[in-house]
Amino acid sequence: MCDASTSRHLEVLLLQPLSLHFESTLSKKYNLLKPWLSPLPLNAFLSTHAQSIKAIVSSGPNCRAIENSLLQLVPNLGIVATATAGVDHVELEACRKKGVAVTNAGEVYSADAADFGVGLLIDLLRGISIRQRLKGDNHNHNHNHNLLGSQVSGKRVGIVGLGSIGSHVAKRLTAFGCPISYFSRAPKPNFPSYKYFSSVLDLARENDILVLSCALTDETRNIVNRDVMEALGKDGIIINVGRGALIDEPELVRCLKEGVIGGAGLDVFVNEPDVPKELFQMENVVLSDHRAVTTPESFKAVLELVIANLDAFFSGKPLLSPVLCS
């Protein structure tokens, strides 16, 4: 583990502002470089500090892309430590070629994301926030059958990505008596009671609800397209606590308008913070602004994990949550 006197001389690059507490805690151990405070353009700033930058810390729902062009400006970089679960903003192949390690938030956010996903589902099926919104708009919906709601218990749930978040979702919804099935790259032997599907299309045909909790990759981008939504059916529900681009967003809007599916609970979007304006007018949609994992508990845990990964890297010890090892 790095001691304070040694680590304080190590320069860590931040590509965007972090929370005040996050920055304050990191600055007690490391010399933080903040290019947004410099009058220099980013490239010139990086060139000035090129030899001393050994680590980058990345965080936030709209992380700056860490691409090969940026990596070329910091030749001594050894680690990209992200405070996010997903690393789709990091060009992993470029990091691999340069021998740069990458870490993420590991399983820190899994319980919070699962809680939130189940919360979106309950909210949507029971019409909790929709009723409040309509009440505020003075709408008379006493005889609107669509607002009577539907029970969660017993609904067939298909999970796209039975990783850490997905398995937490499954555990919670099993308590509601929901039969669970899933899609992933391969069957999960640790979950023999859940039915495996090798196709998202087949998963949609056999379920009432799709919960999206997988990572965003080239293979999973737009994994839920119109064909999948048509297979899910007019009463089907989509919950997304993964990444916005897992869904073909324009087709989602069209399918919701046309009644191809029954509704959606969405915490993530393709072009955050922008949200398709049509979604705000729909009574069969519950929206959140990428808040699934924003709890004090998760913030504390991810800060500790980022620091532990940095300490391990600078001490030559194994990383705690490696996505890519150097």
XYZ file of C-alpha atoms in Angstrom:
326
model
C 0.000 0.000 0.000
C 1.257 3.479 -0.847
C 2.102 5.593 2.164
C 0.936 9.217 2.229
C 4.372 10.729 1.654
C 4.911 8.670 -1.497
C 1.444 8.718 -3.028
C 1.031 12.479 -2.549
C 3.682 13.036 -5.248
C 1.910 10.821 -7.769
C -0.153 12.672 -10.342
C -3.651 11.418 -11.106
C -5.552 12.930 -14.006
C -9.256 13.718 -13.668
C -11.010 14.195 -16.998
C -14.092 15.842 -15.519
C -15.076 17.229 -12.114
C -16.014 14.719 -9.453
C -18.094 15.368 -6.359
C -16.403 17.651 -3.859
C -16.081 14.827 -1.346
C -14.644 12.478 -3.976
C -12.020 15.033 -5.072
C -11.219 16.063 -1.509
C -10.620 12.484 -0.403
C -8.473 11.640 -3.448
C -6.441 14.826 -3.025
C -5.318 13.718 0.437
C -3.358 10.904 -1.181
C -2.662 12.045 -4.736
C -1.808 15.167 -6.665
C -4.913 15.708 -8.808
C -4.593 17.260 -12.250
C -7.745 19.105 -13.325
C -7.474 20.249 -16.940
C -10.776 22.162 -16.862
C -9.125 24.653 -14.485
C -6.270 25.324 -16.913
C -6.338 27.982 -19.661
C -4.624 25.447 -21.910
C -6.587 23.246 -24.327
C -6.780 19.648 -23.143
C -4.162 18.332 -25.570
C -1.684 21.031 -24.582
C -2.398 20.409 -20.902
C -1.781 16.693 -21.305
C 1.418 17.298 -23.242
C 2.662 19.508 -20.421
C 2.097 16.765 -17.838
C 2.649 13.802 -20.161
C 5.619 12.259 -18.363
C 4.161 12.379 -14.875
C 0.623 11.080 -15.433
C 0.443 7.474 -14.304
C -3.289 7.181 -13.599
C -6.652 8.485 -14.802
C -9.759 8.490 -12.639
C -13.056 8.620 -14.507
C -16.529 8.978 -13.052
C -20.032 10.232 -13.694
C -22.919 9.239 -16.002
C -21.399 11.230 -18.896
C -17.754 10.196 -18.659
C -15.346 11.663 -21.177
C -14.313 9.053 -23.714
C -10.868 7.570 -23.103
C -9.770 6.811 -26.639
C -6.531 5.904 -28.333
C -5.911 9.544 -29.333
C -5.946 10.544 -25.654
C -3.829 7.578 -24.589
C -1.117 8.605 -27.043
C -0.697 11.889 -25.153
C 0.078 10.179 -21.829
C 2.810 7.622 -22.630
C 3.467 6.671 -18.993
C -0.165 5.970 -18.141
C -0.552 2.691 -16.292
C -4.159 2.573 -15.102
C -7.620 3.916 -15.862
C -9.667 3.624 -12.667
C -13.350 4.225 -13.343
C -16.019 4.747 -10.720
C -18.601 3.299 -13.104
C -19.767 -0.269 -13.578
C -19.771 0.055 -17.350
C -16.578 0.816 -19.266
C -18.072 1.508 -22.687
C -16.443 4.969 -22.557
C -12.986 3.351 -22.455
C -11.341 2.047 -25.619
C -10.283 -1.252 -24.104
C -8.380 -2.553 -27.111
C -6.232 0.595 -27.171
C -5.569 0.167 -23.443
C -4.649 -3.463 -23.986
C -2.145 -2.578 -26.710
C -0.527 0.065 -24.501
C -0.460 -2.165 -21.430
C -2.826 0.086 -19.485
C -4.878 -1.581 -16.751
C -8.580 -0.734 -16.396
C -10.697 -1.119 -13.275
C -14.380 -0.451 -12.689
C -16.839 -0.270 -9.820
C -17.065 -4.048 -9.625
C -20.174 -5.105 -7.736
C -20.466 -1.926 -5.665
C -23.604 -0.725 -7.443
C -25.319 -4.063 -7.975
C -27.718 -4.068 -5.027
C -28.746 -0.435 -5.550
C -29.306 -0.944 -9.284
C -31.386 -4.056 -8.622
C -33.462 -2.276 -5.966
C -34.102 0.567 -8.378
C -35.017 -1.720 -11.261
C -37.580 -3.526 -9.122
C -38.810 -0.136 -7.913
C -39.354 1.030 -11.495
C -41.276 -2.150 -12.220
C -43.553 -1.806 -9.190
C -44.094 1.883 -9.926
C -45.000 1.175 -13.539
C -47.252 -1.828 -12.954
C -49.118 -0.193 -10.067
C -49.226 3.278 -11.626
C -47.846 5.011 -8.544
C -46.060 8.032 -10.013
C -48.383 8.173 -13.027
C -51.376 8.574 -10.724
C -49.631 11.353 -8.850
C -48.742 13.111 -12.089
C -52.288 12.916 -13.410
C -53.693 14.029 -10.081
C -51.458 17.085 -10.263
C -52.712 17.744 -13.787
C -56.330 17.555 -12.515
C -57.139 14.731 -14.909
C -60.251 12.691 -14.268
C -58.963 9.157 -14.491
C -61.384 7.408 -12.168
C -62.742 5.304 -15.002
C -59.515 4.794 -16.914
C -59.100 1.019 -16.842
C -55.451 1.336 -17.907
C -54.692 3.025 -14.571
C -56.106 0.230 -12.428
C -52.626 -1.250 -12.346
C -51.426 -4.817 -12.455
C -49.897 -7.049 -9.821
C -46.180 -7.791 -9.845
C -46.539 -11.213 -8.263
C -46.349 -14.088 -10.700
C -45.221 -12.087 -13.704
C -42.773 -13.938 -15.946
C -39.489 -12.013 -15.939
C -36.714 -12.317 -18.492
C -33.375 -10.788 -17.547
C -30.967 -9.683 -20.251
C -27.593 -10.165 -18.588
C -27.584 -12.362 -15.486
C -24.453 -10.816 -14.046
C -24.123 -9.167 -10.678
C -27.028 -6.736 -11.154
C -29.213 -9.221 -12.994
C -28.780 -11.921 -10.364
C -29.758 -9.417 -7.655
C -32.877 -8.515 -9.653
C -33.728 -12.200 -10.013
C -33.345 -12.807 -6.284
C -35.671 -9.914 -5.445
C -38.340 -10.848 -7.969
C -38.226 -14.516 -6.996
C -39.612 -13.339 -3.650
C -42.617 -12.003 -5.601
C -43.217 -15.458 -7.032
C -41.984 -14.419 -10.472
C -40.629 -17.205 -12.714
C -37.161 -16.103 -13.871
C -35.414 -16.770 -17.162
C -32.440 -15.058 -18.735
C -30.252 -14.393 -21.738
C -26.469 -14.257 -21.543
C -23.488 -15.336 -23.621
C -23.587 -18.765 -21.990
C -25.687 -20.600 -19.387
C -24.948 -19.792 -15.755
C -24.403 -23.061 -13.862
C -24.780 -21.250 -10.527
C -28.455 -20.569 -11.312
C -29.935 -23.919 -12.353
C -33.479 -22.903 -11.366
C -33.558 -20.100 -13.970
C -34.299 -21.017 -17.589
C -31.611 -20.041 -20.094
C -32.323 -18.621 -23.544
C -29.636 -18.220 -26.179
C -31.712 -15.583 -27.991
C -33.195 -12.335 -26.671
C -36.017 -12.758 -29.184
C -36.965 -16.124 -27.681
C -36.611 -14.694 -24.170
C -39.073 -11.929 -25.062
C -41.615 -14.377 -26.497
C -41.731 -16.324 -23.236
C -41.977 -13.437 -20.757
C -44.155 -10.566 -19.589
C -41.232 -8.348 -18.545
C -37.718 -7.769 -19.834
C -35.158 -6.326 -17.413
C -31.998 -5.010 -19.076
C -28.909 -5.144 -16.867
C -26.062 -6.179 -19.160
C -22.985 -4.210 -20.183
C -23.020 -2.136 -23.368
C -20.731 -3.652 -25.991
C -20.733 -3.852 -29.775
C -22.693 -7.098 -29.419
C -25.341 -5.728 -27.046
C -25.932 -2.319 -28.675
C -29.615 -2.207 -29.766
C -30.031 -5.770 -28.530
C -33.670 -4.873 -27.895
C -34.994 -3.887 -31.323
C -38.481 -3.756 -32.806
C -38.539 -7.523 -33.402
C -37.863 -8.123 -29.709
C -40.522 -5.620 -28.675
C -43.081 -7.218 -30.995
C -42.199 -10.606 -29.506
C -42.696 -9.229 -25.995
C -46.189 -8.127 -26.966
C -48.779 -5.466 -26.228
C -48.848 -6.127 -22.490
C -45.082 -6.483 -22.188
C -42.916 -4.239 -20.022
C -39.282 -3.206 -20.472
C -37.145 -2.077 -17.519
C -33.699 -0.655 -18.302
C -31.086 -0.071 -15.596
C -28.176 -0.991 -17.877
C -27.304 1.457 -20.653
C -29.600 3.460 -22.903
C -28.131 2.112 -26.127
C -29.120 -1.447 -25.216
C -32.476 -0.436 -26.747
C -33.162 0.956 -30.199
C -34.545 4.139 -28.644
C -36.453 5.562 -31.659
C -38.148 2.177 -32.114
C -38.961 2.068 -28.404
C -40.751 5.409 -28.704
C -42.673 4.191 -31.745
C -43.595 0.889 -30.104
C -44.877 2.656 -26.998
C -46.935 5.065 -29.131
C -48.362 2.269 -31.266
C -49.148 -0.050 -28.353
C -46.706 -2.696 -29.540
C -45.572 -3.014 -25.909
C -47.377 -2.077 -22.748
C -44.883 0.195 -21.030
C -41.328 0.968 -19.985
C -39.396 1.965 -16.872
C -36.197 3.721 -17.926
C -33.267 5.009 -15.885
C -30.844 5.339 -18.802
C -30.965 6.871 -22.271
C -28.874 6.983 -25.418
C -27.907 10.665 -25.378
C -27.938 11.530 -21.691
C -28.945 13.896 -20.285
C -31.293 14.315 -23.287
C -34.456 12.209 -23.202
C -36.857 11.788 -26.144
C -39.516 14.398 -25.427
C -42.343 12.074 -26.483
C -41.671 9.891 -23.441
C -42.671 12.674 -21.036
C -46.214 12.658 -22.408
C -46.842 8.933 -22.065
C -48.915 7.431 -19.259
C -47.269 4.025 -19.681
C -43.710 5.201 -18.989
C -41.760 5.856 -15.786
C -38.553 7.862 -16.205
C -35.513 8.504 -14.011
C -32.333 10.440 -14.738
C -29.665 7.738 -14.287
C -30.268 7.599 -10.528
C -30.316 3.866 -9.944
C -27.032 3.756 -8.038
C -26.918 7.203 -6.471
C -27.018 6.392 -2.776
C -24.643 7.570 -0.042
C -23.730 3.955 0.601
C -22.680 3.283 -2.983
C -20.765 6.576 -3.255
C -18.771 5.740 -0.141
C -18.065 2.205 -1.322
C -16.987 3.194 -4.836
C -14.673 5.910 -3.530
C -13.000 3.369 -1.269
C -12.699 0.957 -4.195
C -11.167 3.535 -6.562
C -8.577 4.484 -3.942
C -7.854 0.831 -3.174
C -7.304 0.140 -6.885
C -4.942 3.116 -7.190
C -3.038 2.073 -4.079
C -2.745 -1.486 -5.385
C -1.507 -0.305 -8.773
C 1.141 2.025 -7.370
C 2.240 -0.654 -4.903
C 2.491 -3.373 -7.529
C -0.254 -5.429 -5.902
C -3.259 -7.170 -7.532
C -6.101 -4.860 -8.539
C -9.374 -5.283 -6.708
C -11.830 -4.924 -9.610
C -9.895 -5.426 -12.836
C -11.601 -5.238 -16.205
C -8.260 -5.331 -17.988
C -4.891 -6.067 -16.411
C -1.689 -4.467 -17.663
